[in-house]
Amino acid sequence: MKLDTLWKQGLPGYRGHAQAPQGRVDVAVVGAGFCGLSAALALARRGASVAVLEARDDVAAEASGRNGGHVNNGLAVDYASLAARVGTEQARAWYQAYDAAVDTVESVIRQEGIECDFTRNGKLKLAARPAHYDALSRSCEQLLRDGVDLDVEMLDAARVRAEVDSDAYHGGLLYKKSGQMHMGRFALGLAQAAERHGARIHLNTPLRRLERIGSGHAHRLHTPQGVLQADQVLLATGISRHGSYGSLGWIRRRIVPIGSFIVATEPLGRARAQALLAGRRTYVTTGNLHYYFRLSPDDRLVFGGRARFAVSSPQSDAKSGAILRQGMTQAFPQLADVAIDCCWGGLVDMTQDRLPHAGERDGVYYAMGFSGHGTQMSVHMGQIMSRVMAGEAGANPWRDRDWPAIPGHVGPPWFLPAVGLYFKLKDMLS
């Protein structure tokens, strides 16, 4: 079992721009994940000079390249509950931002000719308990009643059983707009597209200090390789992992890095894979400690979840892999003889409300906190922030949102084991 992401296997590493960051650019983007690369592409298309600073030795080295390969519409929170809290109009706008985000991913792939096995077979949210089916049904009814998403449909237990070869589920809610893709190929293609349009991507170039020039948007970005001056700066990185960046240390108290873990089986063969998940959709189960899974183009089962409330490391990934294998064989006992080829983990930057945050503070633009639904929204927000930085503030669906600090979160997330226990108990009692 390799402790490495499936999405990087067989792909060449991205080499990046050879020269050190120096001089002056129109825009500096911090982070070469999907948000940063998408922003760099959009900005370069507009004719801006762009430099991307990435601390790691490859693009999409964190959450963008270490997820399950889902490109899903729908919110990370229950639509009905959100509508009750913020109103139908606002909840509808945020829900439909995710619809637009999946469209953005597809548009970028088509425009730039990125070969990444993108398909839109839908997402099926599986009810782990009968009561969960009732809750999904209420959500479906409200989505349809409010005209938020007319492409949702409830599937009863028999219809789910016809396409998911498991007795574990009691029906599900089908989101027909959702898709999936090969994350490594997409990341490489996105970086190459940004570079092709003129952006410079600097790997192994961590931001050490951000120095504001005057009271506007211009900054000096200090790195071990040199100092870069930029008229505008976009933070598009998991800020909780990589530091406080001076005056923006307030973000550190507003995002919690949580480990998410995934295993990929050996290839099952087309017949066995098709019998397992005939719809070849993306699948996610209900519950606080849920699982998510799909088939890869070469017929592996890619099975993930929040197996442990811990950060990713080789030791943590291996322990989580054992937990995920147990969860996989509980749902699919017919896979007990199947080997696990890959196991990996990554950090998900969670916000307290499980919604993204994007805007501008102290002269720096930011987009982050995608909370486990980041593949599509990070790409979308990279494109959107390029418009915001050009003066189109109204393009940002997450503008003008309150972002209170998380109580007690002033450093490493010491409280994660307690949170995991709390969610486990909630699932047991629900």
mmCIF file with all atom_site columns, C-alpha atoms in Angstrom, residues 80-215:
data_model
loop_
_atom_site.group_PDB
_atom_site.id
_atom_site.type_symbol
_atom_site.label_atom_id
_atom_site.label_alt_id
_atom_site.label_comp_id
_atom_site.label_asym_id
_atom_site.label_entity_id
_atom_site.label_seq_id
_atom_site.pdbx_PDB_ins_code
_atom_site.Cartn_x
_atom_site.Cartn_y
_atom_site.Cartn_z
_atom_site.occupancy
_atom_site.B_iso_or_equiv
_atom_site.pdbx_formal_charge
_atom_site.auth_seq_id
_atom_site.auth_comp_id
_atom_site.auth_asym_id
_atom_site.auth_atom_id
_atom_site.pdbx_PDB_model_num
ATOM 1   C CA . ALA A 1 80  ? -33.564 24.092 4.338   1.00 0.00 ? 80  ALA A CA 1
ATOM 2   C CA . SER A 1 81  ? -31.686 24.909 7.546   1.00 0.00 ? 81  SER A CA 1
ATOM 3   C CA . LEU A 1 82  ? -29.656 27.583 5.772   1.00 0.00 ? 82  LEU A CA 1
ATOM 4   C CA . ALA A 1 83  ? -32.765 29.154 4.243   1.00 0.00 ? 83  ALA A CA 1
ATOM 5   C CA . ALA A 1 84  ? -34.372 29.313 7.684   1.00 0.00 ? 84  ALA A CA 1
ATOM 6   C CA . ARG A 1 85  ? -31.296 31.129 9.010   1.00 0.00 ? 85  ARG A CA 1
ATOM 7   C CA . VAL A 1 86  ? -30.417 33.570 6.220   1.00 0.00 ? 86  VAL A CA 1
ATOM 8   C CA . GLY A 1 87  ? -33.584 33.677 4.110   1.00 0.00 ? 87  GLY A CA 1
ATOM 9   C CA . THR A 1 88  ? -34.614 31.925 0.910   1.00 0.00 ? 88  THR A CA 1
ATOM 10  C CA . GLU A 1 89  ? -33.141 34.518 -1.443  1.00 0.00 ? 89  GLU A CA 1
ATOM 11  C CA . GLN A 1 90  ? -29.656 34.360 0.066   1.00 0.00 ? 90  GLN A CA 1
ATOM 12  C CA . ALA A 1 91  ? -29.687 30.574 0.454   1.00 0.00 ? 91  ALA A CA 1
ATOM 13  C CA . ARG A 1 92  ? -30.792 30.197 -3.156  1.00 0.00 ? 92  ARG A CA 1
ATOM 14  C CA . ALA A 1 93  ? -27.963 32.452 -4.367  1.00 0.00 ? 93  ALA A CA 1
ATOM 15  C CA . TRP A 1 94  ? -25.347 30.497 -2.442  1.00 0.00 ? 94  TRP A CA 1
ATOM 16  C CA . TYR A 1 95  ? -26.720 27.137 -3.599  1.00 0.00 ? 95  TYR A CA 1
ATOM 17  C CA . GLN A 1 96  ? -26.741 28.280 -7.213  1.00 0.00 ? 96  GLN A CA 1
ATOM 18  C CA . ALA A 1 97  ? -23.172 29.550 -6.866  1.00 0.00 ? 97  ALA A CA 1
ATOM 19  C CA . TYR A 1 98  ? -22.187 25.884 -6.610  1.00 0.00 ? 98  TYR A CA 1
ATOM 20  C CA . ASP A 1 99  ? -24.148 25.106 -9.771  1.00 0.00 ? 99  ASP A CA 1
ATOM 21  C CA . ALA A 1 100 ? -22.215 27.890 -11.500 1.00 0.00 ? 100 ALA A CA 1
ATOM 22  C CA . ALA A 1 101 ? -18.975 26.531 -10.038 1.00 0.00 ? 101 ALA A CA 1
ATOM 23  C CA . VAL A 1 102 ? -19.415 23.108 -11.661 1.00 0.00 ? 102 VAL A CA 1
ATOM 24  C CA . ASP A 1 103 ? -20.132 24.901 -14.954 1.00 0.00 ? 103 ASP A CA 1
ATOM 25  C CA . THR A 1 104 ? -16.932 26.926 -14.498 1.00 0.00 ? 104 THR A CA 1
ATOM 26  C CA . VAL A 1 105 ? -14.841 23.783 -14.071 1.00 0.00 ? 105 VAL A CA 1
ATOM 27  C CA . GLU A 1 106 ? -16.300 22.311 -17.253 1.00 0.00 ? 106 GLU A CA 1
ATOM 28  C CA . SER A 1 107 ? -15.809 25.591 -19.132 1.00 0.00 ? 107 SER A CA 1
ATOM 29  C CA . VAL A 1 108 ? -12.124 25.859 -18.149 1.00 0.00 ? 108 VAL A CA 1
ATOM 30  C CA . ILE A 1 109 ? -11.543 22.231 -19.166 1.00 0.00 ? 109 ILE A CA 1
ATOM 31  C CA . ARG A 1 110 ? -13.186 22.760 -22.544 1.00 0.00 ? 110 ARG A CA 1
ATOM 32  C CA . GLN A 1 111 ? -11.536 26.125 -23.282 1.00 0.00 ? 111 GLN A CA 1
ATOM 33  C CA . GLU A 1 112 ? -8.038  24.952 -22.365 1.00 0.00 ? 112 GLU A CA 1
ATOM 34  C CA . GLY A 1 113 ? -8.315  21.400 -23.709 1.00 0.00 ? 113 GLY A CA 1
ATOM 35  C CA . ILE A 1 114 ? -7.434  19.745 -20.384 1.00 0.00 ? 114 ILE A CA 1
ATOM 36  C CA . GLU A 1 115 ? -7.575  15.940 -20.561 1.00 0.00 ? 115 GLU A CA 1
ATOM 37  C CA . CYS A 1 116 ? -8.748  14.929 -17.078 1.00 0.00 ? 116 CYS A CA 1
ATOM 38  C CA . ASP A 1 117 ? -11.601 12.402 -17.553 1.00 0.00 ? 117 ASP A CA 1
ATOM 39  C CA . PHE A 1 118 ? -14.274 14.981 -16.685 1.00 0.00 ? 118 PHE A CA 1
ATOM 40  C CA . THR A 1 119 ? -17.804 13.544 -16.671 1.00 0.00 ? 119 THR A CA 1
ATOM 41  C CA . ARG A 1 120 ? -21.142 14.699 -15.247 1.00 0.00 ? 120 ARG A CA 1
ATOM 42  C CA . ASN A 1 121 ? -22.926 11.576 -14.002 1.00 0.00 ? 121 ASN A CA 1
ATOM 43  C CA . GLY A 1 122 ? -24.441 13.261 -10.942 1.00 0.00 ? 122 GLY A CA 1
ATOM 44  C CA . LYS A 1 123 ? -24.031 12.863 -7.192  1.00 0.00 ? 123 LYS A CA 1
ATOM 45  C CA . LEU A 1 124 ? -26.118 10.501 -5.089  1.00 0.00 ? 124 LEU A CA 1
ATOM 46  C CA . LYS A 1 125 ? -26.408 11.365 -1.404  1.00 0.00 ? 125 LYS A CA 1
ATOM 47  C CA . LEU A 1 126 ? -27.114 8.075  0.329   1.00 0.00 ? 126 LEU A CA 1
ATOM 48  C CA . ALA A 1 127 ? -29.310 7.790  3.429   1.00 0.00 ? 127 ALA A CA 1
ATOM 49  C CA . ALA A 1 128 ? -27.440 5.776  6.049   1.00 0.00 ? 128 ALA A CA 1
ATOM 50  C CA . ARG A 1 129 ? -30.630 5.448  8.152   1.00 0.00 ? 129 ARG A CA 1
ATOM 51  C CA . PRO A 1 130 ? -34.373 5.569  7.430   1.00 0.00 ? 130 PRO A CA 1
ATOM 52  C CA . ALA A 1 131 ? -34.702 8.895  9.280   1.00 0.00 ? 131 ALA A CA 1
ATOM 53  C CA . HIS A 1 132 ? -31.980 10.340 7.056   1.00 0.00 ? 132 HIS A CA 1
ATOM 54  C CA . TYR A 1 133 ? -34.067 9.456  3.994   1.00 0.00 ? 133 TYR A CA 1
ATOM 55  C CA . ASP A 1 134 ? -36.959 11.472 5.421   1.00 0.00 ? 134 ASP A CA 1
ATOM 56  C CA . ALA A 1 135 ? -34.651 14.453 5.992   1.00 0.00 ? 135 ALA A CA 1
ATOM 57  C CA . LEU A 1 136 ? -33.284 14.209 2.440   1.00 0.00 ? 136 LEU A CA 1
ATOM 58  C CA . SER A 1 137 ? -36.832 14.045 1.109   1.00 0.00 ? 137 SER A CA 1
ATOM 59  C CA . ARG A 1 138 ? -37.758 17.255 2.943   1.00 0.00 ? 138 ARG A CA 1
ATOM 60  C CA . SER A 1 139 ? -34.687 18.968 1.490   1.00 0.00 ? 139 SER A CA 1
ATOM 61  C CA . CYS A 1 140 ? -35.568 17.777 -1.993  1.00 0.00 ? 140 CYS A CA 1
ATOM 62  C CA . GLU A 1 141 ? -39.126 19.067 -1.656  1.00 0.00 ? 141 GLU A CA 1
ATOM 63  C CA . GLN A 1 142 ? -37.927 22.502 -0.566  1.00 0.00 ? 142 GLN A CA 1
ATOM 64  C CA . LEU A 1 143 ? -35.326 22.729 -3.342  1.00 0.00 ? 143 LEU A CA 1
ATOM 65  C CA . LEU A 1 144 ? -38.050 22.014 -5.862  1.00 0.00 ? 144 LEU A CA 1
ATOM 66  C CA . ARG A 1 145 ? -40.676 24.216 -4.158  1.00 0.00 ? 145 ARG A CA 1
ATOM 67  C CA . ASP A 1 146 ? -38.333 27.223 -3.981  1.00 0.00 ? 146 ASP A CA 1
ATOM 68  C CA . GLY A 1 147 ? -37.192 26.705 -7.576  1.00 0.00 ? 147 GLY A CA 1
ATOM 69  C CA . VAL A 1 148 ? -33.598 26.397 -6.408  1.00 0.00 ? 148 VAL A CA 1
ATOM 70  C CA . ASP A 1 149 ? -32.688 23.170 -8.229  1.00 0.00 ? 149 ASP A CA 1
ATOM 71  C CA . LEU A 1 150 ? -35.139 21.460 -10.547 1.00 0.00 ? 150 LEU A CA 1
ATOM 72  C CA . ASP A 1 151 ? -32.578 18.742 -11.338 1.00 0.00 ? 151 ASP A CA 1
ATOM 73  C CA . VAL A 1 152 ? -32.850 16.881 -8.026  1.00 0.00 ? 152 VAL A CA 1
ATOM 74  C CA . GLU A 1 153 ? -34.752 13.653 -7.481  1.00 0.00 ? 153 GLU A CA 1
ATOM 75  C CA . MET A 1 154 ? -35.393 11.248 -4.631  1.00 0.00 ? 154 MET A CA 1
ATOM 76  C CA . LEU A 1 155 ? -34.539 7.591  -5.256  1.00 0.00 ? 155 LEU A CA 1
ATOM 77  C CA . ASP A 1 156 ? -36.129 5.013  -2.971  1.00 0.00 ? 156 ASP A CA 1
ATOM 78  C CA . ALA A 1 157 ? -34.193 2.114  -1.471  1.00 0.00 ? 157 ALA A CA 1
ATOM 79  C CA . ALA A 1 158 ? -34.982 -0.216 -4.365  1.00 0.00 ? 158 ALA A CA 1
ATOM 80  C CA . ARG A 1 159 ? -33.714 2.234  -6.995  1.00 0.00 ? 159 ARG A CA 1
ATOM 81  C CA . VAL A 1 160 ? -30.551 2.892  -4.997  1.00 0.00 ? 160 VAL A CA 1
ATOM 82  C CA . ARG A 1 161 ? -29.997 -0.837 -4.556  1.00 0.00 ? 161 ARG A CA 1
ATOM 83  C CA . ALA A 1 162 ? -30.261 -1.254 -8.327  1.00 0.00 ? 162 ALA A CA 1
ATOM 84  C CA . GLU A 1 163 ? -27.163 0.912  -8.883  1.00 0.00 ? 163 GLU A CA 1
ATOM 85  C CA . VAL A 1 164 ? -25.267 0.623  -5.581  1.00 0.00 ? 164 VAL A CA 1
ATOM 86  C CA . ASP A 1 165 ? -24.509 -2.998 -4.734  1.00 0.00 ? 165 ASP A CA 1
ATOM 87  C CA . SER A 1 166 ? -24.918 -2.598 -0.969  1.00 0.00 ? 166 SER A CA 1
ATOM 88  C CA . ASP A 1 167 ? -27.615 -3.219 1.624   1.00 0.00 ? 167 ASP A CA 1
ATOM 89  C CA . ALA A 1 168 ? -26.367 -0.321 3.765   1.00 0.00 ? 168 ALA A CA 1
ATOM 90  C CA . TYR A 1 169 ? -28.503 2.474  2.323   1.00 0.00 ? 169 TYR A CA 1
ATOM 91  C CA . HIS A 1 170 ? -32.166 3.434  2.559   1.00 0.00 ? 170 HIS A CA 1
ATOM 92  C CA . GLY A 1 171 ? -32.568 5.547  -0.558  1.00 0.00 ? 171 GLY A CA 1
ATOM 93  C CA . GLY A 1 172 ? -30.949 8.788  -1.588  1.00 0.00 ? 172 GLY A CA 1
ATOM 94  C CA . LEU A 1 173 ? -31.117 12.254 -3.106  1.00 0.00 ? 173 LEU A CA 1
ATOM 95  C CA . LEU A 1 174 ? -29.777 12.567 -6.651  1.00 0.00 ? 174 LEU A CA 1
ATOM 96  C CA . TYR A 1 175 ? -28.103 15.821 -7.734  1.00 0.00 ? 175 TYR A CA 1
ATOM 97  C CA . LYS A 1 176 ? -27.914 15.543 -11.517 1.00 0.00 ? 176 LYS A CA 1
ATOM 98  C CA . LYS A 1 177 ? -25.518 18.455 -12.201 1.00 0.00 ? 177 LYS A CA 1
ATOM 99  C CA . SER A 1 178 ? -22.531 17.025 -10.321 1.00 0.00 ? 178 SER A CA 1
ATOM 100 C CA . GLY A 1 179 ? -19.402 15.689 -11.958 1.00 0.00 ? 179 GLY A CA 1
ATOM 101 C CA . GLN A 1 180 ? -16.022 14.085 -11.344 1.00 0.00 ? 180 GLN A CA 1
ATOM 102 C CA . MET A 1 181 ? -12.512 14.233 -12.782 1.00 0.00 ? 181 MET A CA 1
ATOM 103 C CA . HIS A 1 182 ? -8.890  13.173 -12.370 1.00 0.00 ? 182 HIS A CA 1
ATOM 104 C CA . MET A 1 183 ? -7.491  15.786 -9.997  1.00 0.00 ? 183 MET A CA 1
ATOM 105 C CA . GLY A 1 184 ? -3.819  15.366 -10.900 1.00 0.00 ? 184 GLY A CA 1
ATOM 106 C CA . ARG A 1 185 ? -4.383  15.729 -14.627 1.00 0.00 ? 185 ARG A CA 1
ATOM 107 C CA . PHE A 1 186 ? -6.631  18.733 -14.070 1.00 0.00 ? 186 PHE A CA 1
ATOM 108 C CA . ALA A 1 187 ? -4.063  20.441 -11.821 1.00 0.00 ? 187 ALA A CA 1
ATOM 109 C CA . LEU A 1 188 ? -1.255  19.892 -14.312 1.00 0.00 ? 188 LEU A CA 1
ATOM 110 C CA . GLY A 1 189 ? -3.401  21.103 -17.203 1.00 0.00 ? 189 GLY A CA 1
ATOM 111 C CA . LEU A 1 190 ? -4.556  24.162 -15.267 1.00 0.00 ? 190 LEU A CA 1
ATOM 112 C CA . ALA A 1 191 ? -0.966  25.122 -14.385 1.00 0.00 ? 191 ALA A CA 1
ATOM 113 C CA . GLN A 1 192 ? 0.154   24.649 -17.977 1.00 0.00 ? 192 GLN A CA 1
ATOM 114 C CA . ALA A 1 193 ? -2.755  26.769 -19.211 1.00 0.00 ? 193 ALA A CA 1
ATOM 115 C CA . ALA A 1 194 ? -1.925  29.601 -16.795 1.00 0.00 ? 194 ALA A CA 1
ATOM 116 C CA . GLU A 1 195 ? 1.715   29.483 -17.874 1.00 0.00 ? 195 GLU A CA 1
ATOM 117 C CA . ARG A 1 196 ? 0.724   29.374 -21.531 1.00 0.00 ? 196 ARG A CA 1
ATOM 118 C CA . HIS A 1 197 ? -1.204  32.628 -21.066 1.00 0.00 ? 197 HIS A CA 1
ATOM 119 C CA . GLY A 1 198 ? 1.785   34.301 -19.406 1.00 0.00 ? 198 GLY A CA 1
ATOM 120 C CA . ALA A 1 199 ? 1.583   33.594 -15.660 1.00 0.00 ? 199 ALA A CA 1
ATOM 121 C CA . ARG A 1 200 ? 4.803   32.657 -13.814 1.00 0.00 ? 200 ARG A CA 1
ATOM 122 C CA . ILE A 1 201 ? 4.484   29.872 -11.242 1.00 0.00 ? 201 ILE A CA 1
ATOM 123 C CA . HIS A 1 202 ? 7.285   29.735 -8.645  1.00 0.00 ? 202 HIS A CA 1
ATOM 124 C CA . LEU A 1 203 ? 7.517   26.458 -6.711  1.00 0.00 ? 203 LEU A CA 1
ATOM 125 C CA . ASN A 1 204 ? 9.428   26.021 -3.432  1.00 0.00 ? 204 ASN A CA 1
ATOM 126 C CA . THR A 1 205 ? 8.777   29.699 -2.795  1.00 0.00 ? 205 THR A CA 1
ATOM 127 C CA . PRO A 1 206 ? 7.044   30.213 0.547   1.00 0.00 ? 206 PRO A CA 1
ATOM 128 C CA . LEU A 1 207 ? 5.838   33.671 1.501   1.00 0.00 ? 207 LEU A CA 1
ATOM 129 C CA . ARG A 1 208 ? 7.756   34.783 4.587   1.00 0.00 ? 208 ARG A CA 1
ATOM 130 C CA . ARG A 1 209 ? 6.436   38.307 5.006   1.00 0.00 ? 209 ARG A CA 1
ATOM 131 C CA . LEU A 1 210 ? 3.822   40.518 3.420   1.00 0.00 ? 210 LEU A CA 1
ATOM 132 C CA . GLU A 1 211 ? 4.659   44.224 3.558   1.00 0.00 ? 211 GLU A CA 1
ATOM 133 C CA . ARG A 1 212 ? 1.994   46.740 2.641   1.00 0.00 ? 212 ARG A CA 1
ATOM 134 C CA . ILE A 1 213 ? 3.103   49.816 0.677   1.00 0.00 ? 213 ILE A CA 1
ATOM 135 C CA . GLY A 1 214 ? 1.078   52.826 1.718   1.00 0.00 ? 214 GLY A CA 1
ATOM 136 C CA . SER A 1 215 ? -2.661  52.454 2.241   1.00 0.00 ? 215 SER A CA 1
#
